[in-house]
mmCIF file of C-alpha atoms (C1' of nucleotides) in Angstrom:
data_model
loop_
_atom_site.group_PDB
_atom_site.id
_atom_site.type_symbol
_atom_site.label_atom_id
_atom_site.label_comp_id
_atom_site.label_asym_id
_atom_site.label_seq_id
_atom_site.Cartn_x
_atom_site.Cartn_y
_atom_site.Cartn_z
ATOM 1 C CA MET A 1 -126.455 16.270 -42.892
ATOM 2 C CA ALA A 2 -123.342 14.752 -41.679
ATOM 3 C CA GLN A 3 -121.965 12.965 -44.881
ATOM 4 C CA TYR A 4 -118.231 13.089 -43.456
ATOM 5 C CA PHE A 5 -116.487 10.890 -41.390
ATOM 6 C CA SER A 6 -118.193 9.840 -37.874
ATOM 7 C CA LYS A 7 -116.938 7.893 -35.061
ATOM 8 C CA LEU A 8 -120.540 6.089 -35.438
ATOM 9 C CA ASP A 9 -119.074 4.395 -38.650
ATOM 10 C CA GLY A 10 -116.213 2.413 -36.800
ATOM 11 C CA THR A 11 -118.399 1.505 -33.453
ATOM 12 C CA PHE A 12 -120.710 0.019 -35.698
ATOM 13 C CA GLN A 13 -118.157 -1.709 -37.729
ATOM 14 C CA ALA A 14 -116.444 -2.784 -34.892
ATOM 15 C CA LEU A 15 -119.740 -4.583 -33.841
ATOM 16 C CA ALA A 16 -120.596 -5.782 -37.020
ATOM 17 C CA ASP A 17 -118.556 -8.954 -36.928
ATOM 18 C CA PRO A 18 -119.190 -12.134 -34.440
ATOM 19 C CA THR A 19 -115.373 -12.445 -32.724
ATOM 20 C CA ARG A 20 -115.558 -9.095 -32.026
ATOM 21 C CA ARG A 21 -118.670 -9.301 -30.135
ATOM 22 C CA ALA A 22 -117.419 -11.874 -28.829
ATOM 23 C CA VAL A 23 -114.504 -10.726 -27.342
ATOM 24 C CA LEU A 24 -116.189 -7.970 -25.853
ATOM 25 C CA GLY A 25 -118.775 -9.876 -24.417
ATOM 26 C CA ARG A 26 -115.580 -11.850 -22.769
ATOM 27 C CA LEU A 27 -114.447 -8.420 -21.202
ATOM 28 C CA GLY A 28 -117.669 -7.872 -20.069
ATOM 29 C CA LYS A 29 -116.809 -10.307 -17.116
ATOM 30 C CA GLY A 30 -112.948 -8.727 -16.712
ATOM 31 C CA PRO A 31 -109.679 -7.875 -18.230
ATOM 32 C CA ALA A 32 -108.284 -10.686 -19.942
ATOM 33 C CA SER A 33 -104.822 -11.409 -22.206
ATOM 34 C CA ILE A 34 -104.856 -11.721 -26.168
ATOM 35 C CA GLY A 35 -104.396 -15.220 -25.406
ATOM 36 C CA GLU A 36 -106.864 -16.329 -23.287
ATOM 37 C CA LEU A 37 -109.044 -14.102 -25.349
ATOM 38 C CA ALA A 38 -107.986 -16.390 -28.716
ATOM 39 C CA ALA A 39 -108.161 -19.511 -27.168
ATOM 40 C CA PRO A 40 -111.867 -20.122 -27.870
ATOM 41 C CA PHE A 41 -111.420 -18.992 -31.766
ATOM 42 C CA ASP A 42 -110.189 -21.668 -34.326
ATOM 43 C CA MET A 43 -108.070 -18.996 -35.664
ATOM 44 C CA ALA A 44 -104.396 -18.018 -36.405
ATOM 45 C CA LEU A 45 -103.280 -15.250 -33.691
ATOM 46 C CA PRO A 46 -102.098 -12.801 -36.428
ATOM 47 C CA SER A 47 -105.731 -13.057 -37.395
ATOM 48 C CA PHE A 48 -107.328 -12.551 -34.709
ATOM 49 C CA MET A 49 -104.723 -9.688 -33.238
ATOM 50 C CA LYS A 50 -106.567 -7.660 -36.086
ATOM 51 C CA HIS A 51 -109.629 -7.974 -34.294
ATOM 52 C CA ILE A 52 -108.270 -6.933 -31.223
ATOM 53 C CA HIS A 53 -106.808 -3.948 -33.157
ATOM 54 C CA HIS A 54 -109.518 -3.009 -34.665
ATOM 55 C CA LEU A 55 -111.488 -2.815 -31.164
ATOM 56 C CA GLU A 56 -108.854 -0.868 -30.165
ATOM 57 C CA LYS A 57 -108.579 1.771 -32.496
ATOM 58 C CA THR A 58 -112.497 1.980 -32.494
ATOM 59 C CA GLY A 59 -112.258 2.884 -29.065
ATOM 60 C CA TRP A 60 -114.187 -0.584 -27.855
ATOM 61 C CA ILE A 61 -111.102 -1.865 -25.928
ATOM 62 C CA ARG A 62 -107.602 -0.829 -24.211
ATOM 63 C CA THR A 63 -104.564 -2.906 -24.080
ATOM 64 C CA ARG A 64 -101.659 -2.527 -22.096
ATOM 65 C CA LYS A 65 -98.508 -4.991 -22.216
ATOM 66 C CA THR A 66 -96.494 -6.413 -19.086
ATOM 67 C CA GLY A 67 -93.842 -8.198 -19.822
ATOM 68 C CA ARG A 68 -94.359 -10.281 -22.834
ATOM 69 C CA VAL A 69 -98.628 -10.166 -21.978
ATOM 70 C CA ARG A 70 -100.953 -7.830 -22.997
ATOM 71 C CA THR A 71 -104.233 -7.446 -21.081
ATOM 72 C CA CYS A 72 -107.159 -6.528 -23.052
ATOM 73 C CA THR A 73 -109.944 -4.063 -20.930
ATOM 74 C CA LEU A 74 -113.413 -3.152 -21.988
ATOM 75 C CA GLU A 75 -113.479 0.435 -22.435
ATOM 76 C CA ARG A 76 -117.302 0.800 -21.059
ATOM 77 C CA LYS A 77 -117.906 4.118 -22.694
ATOM 78 C CA SER A 78 -118.614 3.451 -26.362
ATOM 79 C CA PHE A 79 -121.822 1.588 -24.879
ATOM 80 C CA ASP A 80 -123.049 5.033 -24.046
ATOM 81 C CA VAL A 81 -121.808 6.492 -27.864
ATOM 82 C CA ILE A 82 -124.627 3.538 -29.273
ATOM 83 C CA GLU A 83 -127.208 4.236 -26.842
ATOM 84 C CA THR A 84 -127.318 7.752 -27.409
ATOM 85 C CA TRP A 85 -127.749 7.574 -31.028
ATOM 86 C CA LEU A 86 -130.175 4.936 -30.469
ATOM 87 C CA ALA A 87 -131.781 7.511 -27.616
ATOM 88 C CA GLU A 88 -131.566 10.316 -30.432
ATOM 89 C CA GLN A 89 -133.451 8.124 -33.380
ATOM 90 C CA ARG A 90 -136.301 7.033 -30.850
ATOM 91 C CA SER A 91 -136.703 10.769 -29.698
ATOM 92 C CA ILE A 92 -136.946 11.353 -33.874
ATOM 93 C CA TRP A 93 -139.658 8.894 -34.656
ATOM 94 C CA GLU A 94 -141.836 9.624 -31.485
ATOM 95 C CA GLY A 95 -141.432 13.294 -32.775
ATOM 96 C CA ARG A 96 -140.000 15.029 -29.308
ATOM 97 C CA THR A 97 -136.225 15.488 -28.234
ATOM 98 C CA ASP A 98 -136.993 15.355 -24.409
ATOM 99 C CA ARG A 99 -136.326 11.589 -24.229
ATOM 100 C CA LEU A 100 -132.746 11.853 -25.853
ATOM 101 C CA GLU A 101 -132.072 14.858 -23.268
ATOM 102 C CA ARG A 102 -133.137 13.131 -20.342
ATOM 103 C CA PHE A 103 -131.044 10.280 -21.584
ATOM 104 C CA VAL A 104 -127.975 12.325 -22.230
ATOM 105 C CA THR A 105 -128.512 14.285 -18.807
ATOM 106 C CA THR A 106 -128.851 10.592 -17.274
ATOM 107 C CA ILE A 107 -124.821 9.561 -18.455
ATOM 108 C CA HIS A 108 -123.483 12.935 -17.872
ATOM 109 C CA ASP A 109 -125.154 12.123 -14.097
ATOM 110 C CA LYS A 110 -123.418 8.654 -14.266
ATOM 111 C CA GLU A 111 -120.046 9.379 -15.353
ATOM 112 C CA ALA A 112 -119.327 12.328 -12.759
ATOM 113 C CA SER A 113 -120.419 9.978 -9.803
ATOM 114 C CA GLU A 114 -117.882 6.909 -11.240
ATOM 115 C CA MET B 1 -120.101 -18.824 -27.967
ATOM 116 C CA ALA B 2 -122.327 -17.969 -31.098
ATOM 117 C CA GLN B 3 -119.322 -18.379 -33.820
ATOM 118 C CA TYR B 4 -121.713 -18.906 -36.799
ATOM 119 C CA PHE B 5 -123.759 -16.415 -38.568
ATOM 120 C CA SER B 6 -126.084 -13.978 -36.668
ATOM 121 C CA LYS B 7 -128.413 -11.210 -37.556
ATOM 122 C CA LEU B 8 -126.325 -9.147 -35.606
ATOM 123 C CA ASP B 9 -123.917 -9.070 -38.069
ATOM 124 C CA GLY B 10 -126.071 -7.822 -40.938
ATOM 125 C CA THR B 11 -128.308 -5.585 -38.551
ATOM 126 C CA PHE B 12 -124.848 -3.763 -36.942
ATOM 127 C CA GLN B 13 -123.429 -3.580 -39.878
ATOM 128 C CA ALA B 14 -125.881 -1.504 -42.131
ATOM 129 C CA LEU B 15 -125.461 0.792 -39.273
ATOM 130 C CA ALA B 16 -121.547 1.315 -40.228
ATOM 131 C CA ASP B 17 -122.208 3.554 -43.115
ATOM 132 C CA PRO B 18 -122.957 7.177 -42.766
ATOM 133 C CA THR B 19 -125.887 6.949 -45.664
ATOM 134 C CA ARG B 20 -127.242 4.192 -44.086
ATOM 135 C CA ARG B 21 -127.738 6.261 -40.698
ATOM 136 C CA ALA B 22 -128.997 9.069 -42.534
ATOM 137 C CA VAL B 23 -131.760 7.285 -44.689
ATOM 138 C CA LEU B 24 -132.712 5.569 -40.785
ATOM 139 C CA GLY B 25 -132.522 9.275 -39.413
ATOM 140 C CA ARG B 26 -135.136 10.407 -42.312
ATOM 141 C CA LEU B 27 -137.263 7.349 -42.184
ATOM 142 C CA GLY B 28 -138.013 8.230 -38.543
ATOM 143 C CA LYS B 29 -140.191 11.582 -39.707
ATOM 144 C CA GLY B 30 -141.894 9.075 -41.506
ATOM 145 C CA PRO B 31 -142.024 6.930 -44.978
ATOM 146 C CA ALA B 32 -140.450 8.368 -48.395
ATOM 147 C CA SER B 33 -140.102 7.229 -51.865
ATOM 148 C CA ILE B 34 -136.393 6.137 -52.944
ATOM 149 C CA GLY B 35 -135.950 9.753 -54.990
ATOM 150 C CA GLU B 36 -136.831 11.442 -51.551
ATOM 151 C CA LEU B 37 -133.980 9.898 -49.662
ATOM 152 C CA ALA B 38 -131.776 9.645 -52.519
ATOM 153 C CA ALA B 39 -131.715 13.622 -52.819
ATOM 154 C CA PRO B 40 -129.660 14.870 -50.611
ATOM 155 C CA PHE B 41 -126.598 12.290 -51.203
ATOM 156 C CA ASP B 42 -124.021 13.021 -54.257
ATOM 157 C CA MET B 43 -124.215 9.643 -55.337
ATOM 158 C CA ALA B 44 -125.627 7.928 -58.026
ATOM 159 C CA LEU B 45 -128.863 6.487 -57.880
ATOM 160 C CA PRO B 46 -127.774 2.918 -58.365
ATOM 161 C CA SER B 47 -124.758 3.059 -56.024
ATOM 162 C CA PHE B 48 -127.583 4.508 -53.354
ATOM 163 C CA MET B 49 -130.069 1.741 -54.263
ATOM 164 C CA LYS B 50 -127.714 -1.048 -53.003
ATOM 165 C CA HIS B 51 -127.405 1.210 -49.482
ATOM 166 C CA ILE B 52 -131.555 0.859 -49.617
ATOM 167 C CA HIS B 53 -130.991 -2.978 -50.633
ATOM 168 C CA HIS B 54 -129.151 -3.618 -47.680
ATOM 169 C CA LEU B 55 -131.138 -2.042 -45.543
ATOM 170 C CA GLU B 56 -134.235 -3.950 -46.577
ATOM 171 C CA LYS B 57 -132.065 -7.574 -46.598
ATOM 172 C CA THR B 58 -130.590 -6.602 -42.989
ATOM 173 C CA GLY B 59 -134.416 -5.581 -41.270
ATOM 174 C CA TRP B 60 -134.295 -2.103 -40.971
ATOM 175 C CA ILE B 61 -136.731 -1.177 -43.813
ATOM 176 C CA ARG B 62 -139.540 -2.141 -45.822
ATOM 177 C CA THR B 63 -140.502 -1.079 -49.213
ATOM 178 C CA ARG B 64 -143.180 -1.486 -51.548
ATOM 179 C CA LYS B 65 -143.328 -0.251 -55.119
ATOM 180 C CA THR B 66 -146.884 1.426 -56.288
ATOM 181 C CA GLY B 67 -147.178 2.759 -59.863
ATOM 182 C CA ARG B 68 -143.251 3.732 -60.703
ATOM 183 C CA VAL B 69 -142.525 5.006 -57.348
ATOM 184 C CA ARG B 70 -140.793 2.700 -54.337
ATOM 185 C CA THR B 71 -141.712 4.049 -50.950
ATOM 186 C CA CYS B 72 -139.603 3.041 -47.931
ATOM 187 C CA THR B 73 -140.501 2.184 -44.181
ATOM 188 C CA LEU B 74 -138.885 2.045 -40.867
ATOM 189 C CA GLU B 75 -138.719 -1.620 -39.500
ATOM 190 C CA ARG B 76 -139.190 -0.200 -35.507
ATOM 191 C CA LYS B 77 -138.249 -3.323 -33.832
ATOM 192 C CA SER B 78 -134.921 -3.792 -35.584
ATOM 193 C CA PHE B 79 -133.692 -0.769 -32.461
ATOM 194 C CA ASP B 80 -134.947 -3.779 -30.237
ATOM 195 C CA VAL B 81 -132.383 -5.909 -31.562
ATOM 196 C CA ILE B 82 -130.134 -3.518 -30.695
ATOM 197 C CA GLU B 83 -130.878 -2.299 -27.009
ATOM 198 C CA THR B 84 -131.574 -6.196 -26.312
ATOM 199 C CA TRP B 85 -127.906 -6.922 -27.439
ATOM 200 C CA LEU B 86 -126.974 -3.595 -25.431
ATOM 201 C CA ALA B 87 -128.869 -4.785 -22.514
ATOM 202 C CA GLU B 88 -127.496 -8.091 -22.031
ATOM 203 C CA GLN B 89 -123.749 -6.689 -22.286
ATOM 204 C CA ARG B 90 -124.517 -4.314 -19.519
ATOM 205 C CA SER B 91 -125.995 -7.004 -17.678
ATOM 206 C CA ILE B 92 -122.514 -9.279 -18.566
ATOM 207 C CA TRP B 93 -120.381 -6.542 -16.942
ATOM 208 C CA GLU B 94 -122.579 -5.936 -13.855
ATOM 209 C CA GLY B 95 -122.733 -9.812 -12.901
ATOM 210 C CA ARG B 96 -126.539 -9.722 -12.953
ATOM 211 C CA THR B 97 -128.849 -10.825 -15.262
ATOM 212 C CA ASP B 98 -132.425 -9.532 -14.128
ATOM 213 C CA ARG B 99 -131.737 -5.842 -16.218
ATOM 214 C CA LEU B 100 -131.642 -8.458 -18.962
ATOM 215 C CA GLU B 101 -134.589 -9.746 -18.018
ATOM 216 C CA ARG B 102 -136.401 -6.932 -17.273
ATOM 217 C CA PHE B 103 -135.562 -5.004 -20.360
ATOM 218 C CA VAL B 104 -136.680 -8.043 -22.549
ATOM 219 C CA THR B 105 -140.039 -8.192 -20.707
ATOM 220 C CA THR B 106 -140.461 -4.474 -21.244
ATOM 221 C CA ILE B 107 -140.277 -4.917 -24.790
ATOM 222 C CA HIS B 108 -142.693 -7.825 -25.193
ATOM 223 C CA ASP B 109 -145.445 -5.828 -23.386
ATOM 224 C CA LYS B 110 -144.692 -2.810 -25.659
ATOM 225 C CA GLU B 111 -145.287 -5.506 -28.585
ATOM 226 C CA ALA B 112 -148.251 -6.941 -27.430
ATOM 227 C CA SER B 113 -149.731 -3.355 -27.121
ATOM 228 C CA GLU B 114 -149.184 -2.230 -30.606
ATOM 229 C "C1'" DG C 1 -148.202 6.689 -78.763
ATOM 230 C "C1'" DT C 2 -144.012 9.755 -77.940
ATOM 231 C "C1'" DG C 3 -141.423 11.799 -73.992
ATOM 232 C "C1'" DT C 4 -140.244 11.541 -69.078
ATOM 233 C "C1'" DA C 5 -139.587 10.429 -64.646
ATOM 234 C "C1'" DA C 6 -138.816 6.847 -61.505
ATOM 235 C "C1'" DC C 7 -136.301 3.252 -60.653
ATOM 236 C "C1'" DT C 8 -133.663 -1.396 -61.840
ATOM 237 C "C1'" DT C 9 -129.996 -4.054 -64.009
ATOM 238 C "C1'" DA C 10 -126.102 -5.533 -65.773
ATOM 239 C "C1'" DG C 11 -121.387 -4.862 -64.874
ATOM 240 C "C1'" DC C 12 -116.823 -2.865 -63.869
ATOM 241 C "C1'" DC C 13 -113.494 -1.050 -60.517
ATOM 242 C "C1'" DA C 14 -110.490 0.009 -56.222
ATOM 243 C "C1'" DA C 15 -109.936 -0.153 -51.451
ATOM 244 C "C1'" DA C 16 -111.293 -2.552 -47.445
ATOM 245 C "C1'" DT C 17 -112.080 -7.019 -44.967
ATOM 246 C "C1'" DG C 18 -110.896 -10.961 -42.476
ATOM 247 C "C1'" DG C 19 -108.391 -14.979 -42.970
ATOM 248 C "C1'" DC C 20 -103.203 -17.281 -43.820
ATOM 249 C "C1'" DT C 21 -98.531 -18.398 -43.602
ATOM 250 C "C1'" DC C 22 -93.822 -17.530 -42.381
ATOM 251 C "C1'" DA C 23 -90.657 -15.286 -39.797
ATOM 252 C "C1'" DG C 24 -89.246 -12.057 -36.366
ATOM 253 C "C1'" DT C 25 -88.941 -9.871 -31.108
ATOM 254 C "C1'" DA C 26 -88.958 -9.825 -26.678
ATOM 255 C "C1'" DT C 27 -89.638 -12.438 -21.678
ATOM 256 C "C1'" DT C 28 -89.832 -16.442 -18.846
ATOM 257 C "C1'" DT C 29 -88.603 -20.272 -17.689
ATOM 258 C "C1'" DC C 30 -85.195 -24.370 -16.622
ATOM 259 C "C1'" DG D 1 -78.001 -19.346 -21.771
ATOM 260 C "C1'" DA D 2 -80.989 -22.388 -24.784
ATOM 261 C "C1'" DA D 3 -85.914 -23.551 -25.084
ATOM 262 C "C1'" DA D 4 -90.426 -22.226 -24.845
ATOM 263 C "C1'" DT D 5 -93.885 -18.371 -24.700
ATOM 264 C "C1'" DA D 6 -96.722 -14.714 -26.115
ATOM 265 C "C1'" DC D 7 -97.154 -12.039 -29.106
ATOM 266 C "C1'" DT D 8 -95.987 -9.088 -33.584
ATOM 267 C "C1'" DG D 9 -94.633 -7.470 -38.609
ATOM 268 C "C1'" DA D 10 -94.839 -8.558 -43.259
ATOM 269 C "C1'" DG D 11 -96.776 -9.899 -46.975
ATOM 270 C "C1'" DC D 12 -100.300 -13.001 -49.725
ATOM 271 C "C1'" DC D 13 -104.793 -13.768 -50.927
ATOM 272 C "C1'" DA D 14 -110.429 -14.373 -51.936
ATOM 273 C "C1'" DT D 15 -114.458 -12.041 -50.988
ATOM 274 C "C1'" DT D 16 -117.081 -7.945 -49.926
ATOM 275 C "C1'" DT D 17 -118.049 -3.150 -50.143
ATOM 276 C "C1'" DG D 18 -119.153 0.933 -51.998
ATOM 277 C "C1'" DG D 19 -118.525 3.855 -55.303
ATOM 278 C "C1'" DC D 20 -119.505 4.440 -60.871
ATOM 279 C "C1'" DT D 21 -121.356 3.772 -66.237
ATOM 280 C "C1'" DA D 22 -124.535 2.748 -69.417
ATOM 281 C "C1'" DA D 23 -128.397 0.561 -70.842
ATOM 282 C "C1'" DG D 24 -132.809 -1.651 -69.470
ATOM 283 C "C1'" DT D 25 -137.737 -1.318 -68.051
ATOM 284 C "C1'" DT D 26 -142.536 0.648 -66.462
ATOM 285 C "C1'" DA D 27 -145.952 3.890 -65.220
ATOM 286 C "C1'" DC D 28 -147.765 8.392 -65.904
ATOM 287 C "C1'" DA D 29 -148.252 12.983 -68.444
ATOM 288 C "C1'" DC D 30 -149.445 15.126 -72.582
#
DNA sequence: GTGTAACTTAGCCAAATGGCTCAGTATTTC
DNA sequence: GAAATACTGAGCCATTTGGCTAAGTTACAC
């Protein structure tokens, strides 16, 4: 039983906050600057930045600074991490592993064709 | 944008800990007592109990005490909460809502036939 | 009816989280 | 080149988290 640190810890932790989930939702529509992303929130910018850092550190987004503007983009692969875990769990209680295998294969095919 | 408390906060928070994920994994194979669940962990029982309480409060498990033994069972519906959120996110960046609608319908059908 | 097993309650503690302000840096814009 | 814009860094603070121990409580076994 994996007791040591897992990437899943951070991946799920990131989703446990409504601000961060909202940011991911917004980024699903396309890249955005820090200012744009922060606008809807009644929160000081440094506080908001902590969420951005968290999302970046846990692999949910990538950011890049051009001039004085930092642009954030969604890292879609993180969703696969979760879907894989979900499929794994379901396969446990369905008492079979074929579903998981089929799922992982599907993901792999999608990425190969990107 | 839903800024107030969401059930998702707790749902994801519960998954952010390896002990709790392991418990869910074990419960996927069938119900178990607190003692059974705690056995693999090098942790005092009261500490472990906090994780159980957390999982119960966030709807991931149900527990019932019979005699001096408390038995825990997996609450499978919680997985659907996450799958729905995932489908919602994917539908955002795929720029359409039909996928989500299809998924929600599927879930509904499954539950109706249980 | 005493002892043991299986939790449970209470409360302590260090570290992490999620907010804040205030001051700083680096680009643009005028 | 002075001012405004868009972050960024440092550091404070309250609350939450996730561990602990020590002392109950409640059933079951003998």
